[in-house]
Amino acid sequence: MSSVQIRSAERALSVGTWLIVAGAMLYSILTVTPLMAKHTPPGWGWTAPILPLVVDAAVVIVVRLDAVLAGLGGHGGRWPVVLRWMTGAMTLALNVADSALKKDLVGVAVHAVAPLLLIVTAETGLAYRRAIAAAQEAQEARQRAERERAEQAAREREEAAERRAREEREHAAQLAREQREHEARLAREQAEREERARREERERAEARERAEREARERAQREREQAQRERERREREEAERREAERREREAAARREQAERAERERRERAALLAGGPVNEKLPEDRSRRIVHAAFVEGLPVRAAAELCGWSIGWVSARYQELRDQAAPAGGARPVNGTALAGRP
């Protein structure tokens, strides 16, 4: 049986099963709803279809999942069986309940048809699906065995062909090896002759190289002697430049010391005037404030020397501190940090 025929049978089984399930559900809803409406409190009659819908939904779940498990060759255990028979029994009981209460045996038989048909169809469909799955698995196993046999025969043919090819290659390799050995013997003889010729040529080349090396060594000694003389002259020139540089640095230090001494005398002259009672010109006052800042005098003393207000002098001090800050903070003057003065 081909896979197309198996799929067609499964499709027919599935369609028939769902037609029976749909018909049984519709018949059950139409039969059970009036019964539930009679036994529902007043005002709740609209809930009558809920119970048959819930029971039929359980039937749909059981049928669908059993179909999936059967197709996969699995088994859900005892609980799916319990659910399947419980929903079937509930459906049967709900359908025949109204006729049974009326003691209508014909009605009980008529209303039992759809639930019994649903129960038997579910069980039969499950059995059919399991049988189809088992048959399909057996067919696939047979096909796999046939494929394996065919592959085994093909492998054996390939191995026989490879064995013949290997024997042919080994024979050809033996002939080639004998040919190579003959050629190698001829090559060794040729190589020995060439080696003798190269050895003689190498000896002549070594003699020429010794003569050239001796000439190069003499030239190298002469270049080294010239290099040492040049280095001696360069060293003397460097010593002379270093002496000149030291003299220039000493002169620069003397000049810097003289300039610092002049600035110190100028600051001393600016600060020697003593307190004043009126404002001095701004330019002179700024020079006095700068001298006081450098000497580490307090703001009040600087204000008395120039005659300006303490606020103005404090602002100038702050400007001088800001100017000194980028260079590494306040400079120590007379052993005291300016940043710590008032």
mmCIF file of C-alpha atoms in Angstrom:
data_model
loop_
_atom_site.group_PDB
_atom_site.id
_atom_site.type_symbol
_atom_site.label_atom_id
_atom_site.label_comp_id
_atom_site.label_asym_id
_atom_site.label_seq_id
_atom_site.Cartn_x
_atom_site.Cartn_y
_atom_site.Cartn_z
ATOM 1 C CA MET A 1 0.000 0.000 0.000
ATOM 2 C CA SER A 2 1.484 3.314 -1.063
ATOM 3 C CA SER A 3 1.886 6.356 1.186
ATOM 4 C CA VAL A 4 -0.733 8.187 -0.901
ATOM 5 C CA GLN A 5 -3.299 5.484 -0.181
ATOM 6 C CA ILE A 6 -2.416 5.522 3.526
ATOM 7 C CA ARG A 7 -2.857 9.303 3.691
ATOM 8 C CA SER A 8 -6.166 8.986 1.823
ATOM 9 C CA ALA A 9 -7.405 6.391 4.342
ATOM 10 C CA GLU A 10 -6.301 8.582 7.261
ATOM 11 C CA ARG A 11 -8.042 11.565 5.725
ATOM 12 C CA ALA A 12 -11.278 9.572 5.221
ATOM 13 C CA LEU A 13 -11.081 8.321 8.817
ATOM 14 C CA SER A 14 -10.464 11.837 10.135
ATOM 15 C CA VAL A 15 -13.286 13.391 8.095
ATOM 16 C CA GLY A 16 -15.744 10.649 9.074
ATOM 17 C CA THR A 17 -14.784 10.855 12.736
ATOM 18 C CA TRP A 18 -15.238 14.625 12.862
ATOM 19 C CA LEU A 19 -18.574 14.418 11.003
ATOM 20 C CA ILE A 20 -19.837 11.937 13.590
ATOM 21 C CA VAL A 21 -18.450 14.083 16.434
ATOM 22 C CA ALA A 22 -20.037 17.247 15.026
ATOM 23 C CA GLY A 23 -23.400 15.532 14.523
ATOM 24 C CA ALA A 24 -23.336 13.961 17.962
ATOM 25 C CA MET A 25 -22.413 17.320 19.533
ATOM 26 C CA LEU A 26 -25.242 19.137 17.725
ATOM 27 C CA TYR A 27 -27.753 16.410 18.608
ATOM 28 C CA SER A 28 -26.531 16.360 22.201
ATOM 29 C CA ILE A 29 -26.834 20.133 22.577
ATOM 30 C CA LEU A 30 -30.366 20.124 21.122
ATOM 31 C CA THR A 31 -31.362 17.203 23.374
ATOM 32 C CA VAL A 32 -29.727 18.205 26.637
ATOM 33 C CA THR A 33 -30.462 21.952 26.548
ATOM 34 C CA PRO A 34 -34.234 21.550 27.225
ATOM 35 C CA LEU A 35 -33.457 19.133 30.082
ATOM 36 C CA MET A 36 -31.001 21.611 31.625
ATOM 37 C CA ALA A 37 -33.492 24.462 31.152
ATOM 38 C CA LYS A 38 -36.102 22.503 33.161
ATOM 39 C CA HIS A 39 -33.638 21.895 36.014
ATOM 40 C CA THR A 40 -32.143 25.416 36.112
ATOM 41 C CA PRO A 41 -33.346 28.029 38.637
ATOM 42 C CA PRO A 42 -35.601 30.761 37.230
ATOM 43 C CA GLY A 43 -33.676 33.569 35.546
ATOM 44 C CA TRP A 44 -30.740 31.292 34.718
ATOM 45 C CA GLY A 45 -32.193 29.546 31.743
ATOM 46 C CA TRP A 46 -29.648 31.109 29.445
ATOM 47 C CA THR A 47 -26.966 28.870 31.068
ATOM 48 C CA ALA A 48 -28.687 25.657 29.877
ATOM 49 C CA PRO A 49 -26.375 25.100 26.803
ATOM 50 C CA ILE A 50 -23.175 25.509 28.846
ATOM 51 C CA LEU A 51 -23.013 21.974 30.308
ATOM 52 C CA PRO A 52 -23.480 20.100 26.983
ATOM 53 C CA LEU A 53 -20.949 22.432 25.373
ATOM 54 C CA VAL A 54 -18.397 21.689 28.132
ATOM 55 C CA VAL A 55 -18.918 17.919 27.848
ATOM 56 C CA ASP A 56 -18.728 18.015 24.030
ATOM 57 C CA ALA A 57 -15.583 20.186 24.213
ATOM 58 C CA ALA A 58 -13.967 17.450 26.339
ATOM 59 C CA VAL A 59 -14.993 14.924 23.662
ATOM 60 C CA VAL A 60 -13.338 17.086 20.961
ATOM 61 C CA ILE A 61 -10.132 17.363 23.017
ATOM 62 C CA VAL A 62 -9.995 13.602 23.572
ATOM 63 C CA VAL A 63 -10.632 12.749 19.921
ATOM 64 C CA ARG A 64 -8.123 15.297 18.630
ATOM 65 C CA LEU A 65 -5.281 14.431 21.023
ATOM 66 C CA ASP A 66 -5.834 10.692 20.610
ATOM 67 C CA ALA A 67 -5.513 11.200 16.848
ATOM 68 C CA VAL A 68 -2.232 13.119 17.280
ATOM 69 C CA LEU A 69 -0.772 10.542 19.707
ATOM 70 C CA ALA A 70 -1.814 7.641 17.507
ATOM 71 C CA GLY A 71 -0.183 9.292 14.489
ATOM 72 C CA LEU A 72 3.039 9.712 16.484
ATOM 73 C CA GLY A 73 2.903 6.141 17.799
ATOM 74 C CA GLY A 74 2.586 7.307 21.417
ATOM 75 C CA HIS A 75 0.214 6.518 24.291
ATOM 76 C CA GLY A 76 -1.115 9.045 26.824
ATOM 77 C CA GLY A 77 -1.614 6.533 29.670
ATOM 78 C CA ARG A 78 -4.771 5.737 31.621
ATOM 79 C CA TRP A 79 -6.045 9.276 32.150
ATOM 80 C CA PRO A 80 -6.981 9.879 28.487
ATOM 81 C CA VAL A 81 -8.906 6.561 28.596
ATOM 82 C CA VAL A 82 -10.684 7.670 31.795
ATOM 83 C CA LEU A 83 -11.528 11.053 30.240
ATOM 84 C CA ARG A 84 -12.737 9.437 27.013
ATOM 85 C CA TRP A 85 -15.077 6.970 28.752
ATOM 86 C CA MET A 86 -16.163 9.551 31.327
ATOM 87 C CA THR A 87 -17.188 12.085 28.668
ATOM 88 C CA GLY A 88 -18.918 9.334 26.686
ATOM 89 C CA ALA A 89 -20.801 8.172 29.742
ATOM 90 C CA MET A 90 -21.775 11.753 30.621
ATOM 91 C CA THR A 91 -22.946 12.415 27.081
ATOM 92 C CA LEU A 92 -24.976 9.173 27.101
ATOM 93 C CA ALA A 93 -26.478 9.930 30.512
ATOM 94 C CA LEU A 94 -27.428 13.505 29.602
ATOM 95 C CA ASN A 95 -29.002 12.443 26.309
ATOM 96 C CA VAL A 96 -31.170 9.637 27.755
ATOM 97 C CA ALA A 97 -31.939 11.335 31.075
ATOM 98 C CA ASP A 98 -35.105 13.104 29.901
ATOM 99 C CA SER A 99 -36.585 9.950 28.328
ATOM 100 C CA ALA A 100 -35.493 7.827 31.295
ATOM 101 C CA LEU A 101 -37.251 10.175 33.716
ATOM 102 C CA LYS A 102 -40.410 9.846 31.607
ATOM 103 C CA LYS A 103 -39.901 6.022 31.479
ATOM 104 C CA ASP A 104 -39.875 6.212 27.688
ATOM 105 C CA LEU A 105 -37.764 3.210 26.620
ATOM 106 C CA VAL A 106 -38.055 4.041 22.927
ATOM 107 C CA GLY A 107 -36.845 7.573 23.644
ATOM 108 C CA VAL A 108 -33.968 6.169 25.698
ATOM 109 C CA ALA A 109 -32.969 3.886 22.794
ATOM 110 C CA VAL A 110 -33.271 6.681 20.212
ATOM 111 C CA HIS A 111 -31.338 9.211 22.255
ATOM 112 C CA ALA A 112 -28.646 6.624 23.092
ATOM 113 C CA VAL A 113 -27.763 6.149 19.412
ATOM 114 C CA ALA A 114 -25.698 9.315 18.974
ATOM 115 C CA PRO A 115 -23.644 9.008 22.237
ATOM 116 C CA LEU A 116 -22.995 5.288 21.702
ATOM 117 C CA LEU A 117 -22.013 5.936 18.100
ATOM 118 C CA LEU A 118 -19.668 8.714 19.312
ATOM 119 C CA ILE A 119 -18.054 6.456 21.958
ATOM 120 C CA VAL A 120 -17.588 3.522 19.596
ATOM 121 C CA THR A 121 -16.319 5.817 16.794
ATOM 122 C CA ALA A 122 -13.727 7.375 19.130
ATOM 123 C CA GLU A 123 -12.471 3.964 20.254
ATOM 124 C CA THR A 124 -12.568 2.530 16.726
ATOM 125 C CA GLY A 125 -10.859 5.580 15.209
ATOM 126 C CA LEU A 126 -8.109 5.338 17.826
ATOM 127 C CA ALA A 127 -7.648 1.636 17.044
ATOM 128 C CA TYR A 128 -7.648 2.315 13.296
ATOM 129 C CA ARG A 129 -5.063 5.073 13.690
ATOM 130 C CA ARG A 130 -2.805 2.902 15.823
ATOM 131 C CA ALA A 131 -3.121 0.052 13.334
ATOM 132 C CA ILE A 132 -2.370 2.393 10.422
ATOM 133 C CA ALA A 133 0.617 3.852 12.290
ATOM 134 C CA ALA A 134 1.923 0.342 13.092
ATOM 135 C CA ALA A 135 1.426 -0.798 9.490
ATOM 136 C CA GLN A 136 3.095 2.337 8.177
ATOM 137 C CA GLU A 137 6.013 1.866 10.584
ATOM 138 C CA ALA A 138 6.350 -1.771 9.455
ATOM 139 C CA GLN A 139 6.260 -0.685 5.821
ATOM 140 C CA GLU A 140 8.911 1.966 6.484
ATOM 141 C CA ALA A 141 11.011 -0.668 8.285
ATOM 142 C CA ARG A 142 10.753 -2.957 5.242
ATOM 143 C CA GLN A 143 11.686 -0.067 2.957
ATOM 144 C CA ARG A 144 14.656 0.790 5.182
ATOM 145 C CA ALA A 145 15.773 -2.859 5.127
ATOM 146 C CA GLU A 146 15.508 -2.921 1.326
ATOM 147 C CA ARG A 147 17.461 0.333 1.090
ATOM 148 C CA GLU A 148 20.115 -1.036 3.452
ATOM 149 C CA ARG A 149 20.399 -4.220 1.374
ATOM 150 C CA ALA A 150 20.709 -2.166 -1.802
ATOM 151 C CA GLU A 151 23.291 0.092 -0.153
ATOM 152 C CA GLN A 152 25.197 -2.973 1.112
ATOM 153 C CA ALA A 153 25.256 -4.456 -2.403
ATOM 154 C CA ALA A 154 26.395 -1.099 -3.811
ATOM 155 C CA ARG A 155 29.131 -0.881 -1.156
ATOM 156 C CA GLU A 156 30.284 -4.395 -2.002
ATOM 157 C CA ARG A 157 30.430 -3.512 -5.702
ATOM 158 C CA GLU A 158 32.338 -0.329 -4.879
ATOM 159 C CA GLU A 159 34.757 -2.279 -2.652
ATOM 160 C CA ALA A 160 35.370 -4.830 -5.422
ATOM 161 C CA ALA A 161 35.986 -2.022 -7.899
ATOM 162 C CA GLU A 162 38.287 -0.267 -5.449
ATOM 163 C CA ARG A 163 40.170 -3.533 -4.821
ATOM 164 C CA ARG A 164 40.734 -4.031 -8.559
ATOM 165 C CA ALA A 165 41.757 -0.408 -8.924
ATOM 166 C CA ARG A 166 44.128 -0.746 -5.936
ATOM 167 C CA GLU A 167 45.774 -3.832 -7.459
ATOM 168 C CA GLU A 168 46.197 -1.995 -10.748
ATOM 169 C CA ARG A 169 47.661 1.016 -8.907
ATOM 170 C CA GLU A 170 50.046 -1.200 -6.954
ATOM 171 C CA HIS A 171 51.267 -2.857 -10.180
ATOM 172 C CA ALA A 172 51.698 0.522 -11.836
ATOM 173 C CA ALA A 173 53.425 1.810 -8.691
ATOM 174 C CA GLN A 174 55.862 -1.125 -8.766
ATOM 175 C CA LEU A 175 56.746 -0.392 -12.397
ATOM 176 C CA ALA A 176 57.100 3.292 -11.594
ATOM 177 C CA ARG A 177 59.284 2.466 -8.563
ATOM 178 C CA GLU A 178 61.625 0.370 -10.672
ATOM 179 C CA GLN A 179 61.774 3.165 -13.231
ATOM 180 C CA ARG A 180 62.482 5.712 -10.496
ATOM 181 C CA GLU A 181 65.251 3.549 -9.022
ATOM 182 C CA HIS A 182 66.932 3.311 -12.430
ATOM 183 C CA GLU A 183 66.582 7.044 -12.957
ATOM 184 C CA ALA A 184 67.831 7.662 -9.411
ATOM 185 C CA ARG A 185 70.939 5.588 -10.064
ATOM 186 C CA LEU A 186 71.646 7.574 -13.212
ATOM 187 C CA ALA A 187 70.951 10.777 -11.300
ATOM 188 C CA ARG A 188 73.355 9.806 -8.490
ATOM 189 C CA GLU A 189 76.126 9.155 -10.984
ATOM 190 C CA GLN A 190 75.431 12.495 -12.629
ATOM 191 C CA ALA A 191 75.271 14.168 -9.223
ATOM 192 C CA GLU A 192 78.617 12.709 -8.207
ATOM 193 C CA ARG A 193 80.222 14.101 -11.350
ATOM 194 C CA GLU A 194 78.602 17.472 -10.762
ATOM 195 C CA GLU A 195 79.651 17.390 -7.092
ATOM 196 C CA ARG A 196 83.285 16.860 -8.048
ATOM 197 C CA ALA A 197 83.056 19.758 -10.474
ATOM 198 C CA ARG A 198 81.369 21.952 -7.830
ATOM 199 C CA ARG A 199 83.989 20.998 -5.230
ATOM 200 C CA GLU A 200 86.781 22.060 -7.534
ATOM 201 C CA GLU A 201 84.944 25.256 -8.363
ATOM 202 C CA ARG A 202 84.273 25.866 -4.637
ATOM 203 C CA GLU A 203 87.951 25.479 -3.816
ATOM 204 C CA ARG A 204 88.831 28.026 -6.478
ATOM 205 C CA ALA A 205 86.073 30.335 -5.190
ATOM 206 C CA GLU A 206 87.332 29.976 -1.609
ATOM 207 C CA ALA A 207 90.829 30.989 -2.706
ATOM 208 C CA ARG A 208 89.421 34.058 -4.432
ATOM 209 C CA GLU A 209 87.264 34.814 -1.388
ATOM 210 C CA ARG A 210 90.270 34.612 0.982
ATOM 211 C CA ALA A 211 92.138 37.077 -1.163
ATOM 212 C CA GLU A 212 89.113 39.398 -1.306
ATOM 213 C CA ARG A 213 88.545 39.028 2.447
ATOM 214 C CA GLU A 214 92.119 39.997 3.224
ATOM 215 C CA ALA A 215 91.716 43.038 0.983
ATOM 216 C CA ARG A 216 88.427 43.945 2.701
ATOM 217 C CA GLU A 217 89.987 43.545 6.137
ATOM 218 C CA ARG A 218 92.803 45.913 5.208
ATOM 219 C CA ALA A 219 90.260 48.405 3.875
ATOM 220 C CA GLN A 220 88.155 47.910 7.030
ATOM 221 C CA ARG A 221 91.137 48.610 9.297
ATOM 222 C CA GLU A 222 91.870 51.751 7.357
ATOM 223 C CA ARG A 223 88.197 52.848 7.628
ATOM 224 C CA GLU A 224 88.156 52.107 11.355
ATOM 225 C CA GLN A 225 91.288 54.159 11.878
ATOM 226 C CA ALA A 226 89.738 57.038 9.930
ATOM 227 C CA GLN A 227 86.515 56.595 11.930
ATOM 228 C CA ARG A 228 88.385 56.775 15.249
ATOM 229 C CA GLU A 229 90.144 59.937 14.106
ATOM 230 C CA ARG A 230 86.809 61.458 13.055
ATOM 231 C CA GLU A 231 85.206 60.479 16.381
ATOM 232 C CA ARG A 232 88.128 62.046 18.275
ATOM 233 C CA ARG A 233 87.628 65.317 16.384
ATOM 234 C CA GLU A 234 83.857 65.170 16.953
ATOM 235 C CA ARG A 235 84.386 64.511 20.668
ATOM 236 C CA GLU A 236 86.706 67.480 20.984
ATOM 237 C CA GLU A 237 84.146 69.630 19.127
ATOM 238 C CA ALA A 238 81.354 68.388 21.429
ATOM 239 C CA GLU A 239 83.455 69.183 24.521
ATOM 240 C CA ARG A 240 84.101 72.655 23.178
ATOM 241 C CA ARG A 241 80.358 73.217 22.523
ATOM 242 C CA GLU A 242 79.524 71.868 26.001
ATOM 243 C CA ALA A 243 81.969 74.303 27.599
ATOM 244 C CA GLU A 244 80.407 77.175 25.653
ATOM 245 C CA ARG A 245 76.924 76.043 26.720
ATOM 246 C CA ARG A 246 77.952 75.955 30.383
ATOM 247 C CA GLU A 247 79.404 79.451 30.065
ATOM 248 C CA ARG A 248 76.124 80.703 28.506
ATOM 249 C CA GLU A 249 74.091 79.050 31.288
ATOM 250 C CA ALA A 250 76.325 80.582 33.973
ATOM 251 C CA ALA A 251 75.919 84.003 32.350
ATOM 252 C CA ALA A 252 72.129 83.491 32.167
ATOM 253 C CA ARG A 253 72.012 82.520 35.853
ATOM 254 C CA ARG A 254 74.038 85.583 36.802
ATOM 255 C CA GLU A 255 71.732 87.768 34.730
ATOM 256 C CA GLN A 256 68.656 86.158 36.320
ATOM 257 C CA ALA A 257 70.095 86.679 39.817
ATOM 258 C CA GLU A 258 70.836 90.322 39.003
ATOM 259 C CA ARG A 259 67.292 90.801 37.631
ATOM 260 C CA ALA A 260 65.810 89.180 40.766
ATOM 261 C CA GLU A 261 67.955 91.460 42.943
ATOM 262 C CA ARG A 262 66.767 94.527 40.998
ATOM 263 C CA GLU A 263 63.141 93.458 41.389
ATOM 264 C CA ARG A 264 63.674 92.898 45.109
ATOM 265 C CA ARG A 265 65.167 96.381 45.505
ATOM 266 C CA GLU A 266 62.283 97.865 43.506
ATOM 267 C CA ARG A 267 59.746 96.093 45.750
ATOM 268 C CA ALA A 268 61.610 97.266 48.841
ATOM 269 C CA ALA A 269 61.562 100.830 47.502
ATOM 270 C CA LEU A 270 57.801 100.592 46.801
ATOM 271 C CA LEU A 271 57.070 99.210 50.258
ATOM 272 C CA ALA A 272 59.423 101.618 52.073
ATOM 273 C CA GLY A 273 57.082 104.616 51.586
ATOM 274 C CA GLY A 274 54.948 103.692 54.584
ATOM 275 C CA PRO A 275 51.195 104.267 55.027
ATOM 276 C CA VAL A 276 49.514 107.093 53.033
ATOM 277 C CA ASN A 277 46.332 109.037 53.699
ATOM 278 C CA GLU A 278 45.144 109.388 50.109
ATOM 279 C CA LYS A 279 44.875 107.196 47.076
ATOM 280 C CA LEU A 280 48.005 106.878 45.007
ATOM 281 C CA PRO A 281 47.738 106.654 41.204
ATOM 282 C CA GLU A 282 46.277 103.290 40.103
ATOM 283 C CA ASP A 283 49.401 102.216 38.197
ATOM 284 C CA ARG A 284 51.655 102.842 41.196
ATOM 285 C CA SER A 285 49.094 101.320 43.539
ATOM 286 C CA ARG A 286 49.009 98.161 41.427
ATOM 287 C CA ARG A 287 52.830 97.931 41.593
ATOM 288 C CA ILE A 288 52.688 98.394 45.395
ATOM 289 C CA VAL A 289 49.967 95.716 45.721
ATOM 290 C CA HIS A 290 51.994 93.358 43.548
ATOM 291 C CA ALA A 291 55.119 93.964 45.667
ATOM 292 C CA ALA A 292 53.120 93.426 48.877
ATOM 293 C CA PHE A 293 51.625 90.220 47.448
ATOM 294 C CA VAL A 294 55.056 88.888 46.527
ATOM 295 C CA GLU A 295 56.477 89.793 49.940
ATOM 296 C CA GLY A 296 53.525 88.122 51.673
ATOM 297 C CA LEU A 297 52.094 91.233 53.349
ATOM 298 C CA PRO A 298 48.463 91.123 54.516
ATOM 299 C CA VAL A 299 45.728 92.883 52.535
ATOM 300 C CA ARG A 300 45.287 95.601 55.183
ATOM 301 C CA ALA A 301 48.992 96.521 55.104
ATOM 302 C CA ALA A 302 48.886 96.743 51.294
ATOM 303 C CA ALA A 303 45.773 98.962 51.496
ATOM 304 C CA GLU A 304 47.546 101.310 53.930
ATOM 305 C CA LEU A 305 50.564 101.553 51.610
ATOM 306 C CA CYS A 306 48.554 102.510 48.508
ATOM 307 C CA GLY A 307 45.615 104.331 50.069
ATOM 308 C CA TRP A 308 42.974 102.216 48.256
ATOM 309 C CA SER A 309 40.183 100.255 49.893
ATOM 310 C CA ILE A 310 40.658 96.770 51.338
ATOM 311 C CA GLY A 311 38.080 95.427 48.862
ATOM 312 C CA TRP A 312 39.991 96.784 45.886
ATOM 313 C CA VAL A 313 43.283 95.392 47.251
ATOM 314 C CA SER A 314 41.604 92.019 47.973
ATOM 315 C CA ALA A 315 40.403 91.884 44.358
ATOM 316 C CA ARG A 316 43.952 92.566 43.144
ATOM 317 C CA TYR A 317 45.296 89.865 45.462
ATOM 318 C CA GLN A 318 42.731 87.431 44.052
ATOM 319 C CA GLU A 319 43.787 88.323 40.484
ATOM 320 C CA LEU A 320 47.414 87.675 41.402
ATOM 321 C CA ARG A 321 46.459 84.332 43.015
ATOM 322 C CA ASP A 322 44.491 83.342 39.876
ATOM 323 C CA GLN A 323 47.485 84.241 37.716
ATOM 324 C CA ALA A 324 49.775 82.154 39.931
ATOM 325 C CA ALA A 325 47.368 79.169 40.129
ATOM 326 C CA PRO A 326 47.974 77.746 36.601
ATOM 327 C CA ALA A 327 51.703 77.649 37.355
ATOM 328 C CA GLY A 328 51.138 75.233 40.243
ATOM 329 C CA GLY A 329 49.251 77.129 42.975
ATOM 330 C CA ALA A 330 50.344 79.896 45.298
ATOM 331 C CA ARG A 331 54.072 80.394 45.560
ATOM 332 C CA PRO A 332 55.691 80.266 48.987
ATOM 333 C CA VAL A 333 57.145 83.660 49.894
ATOM 334 C CA ASN A 334 59.432 84.077 52.927
ATOM 335 C CA GLY A 335 58.608 80.488 53.908
ATOM 336 C CA THR A 336 54.775 81.094 53.987
ATOM 337 C CA ALA A 337 52.195 80.018 51.367
ATOM 338 C CA LEU A 338 50.343 83.022 49.900
ATOM 339 C CA ALA A 339 47.101 81.049 49.764
ATOM 340 C CA GLY A 340 47.100 80.929 53.524
ATOM 341 C CA ARG A 341 47.418 84.720 54.106
ATOM 342 C CA PRO A 342 44.333 86.950 54.691
#
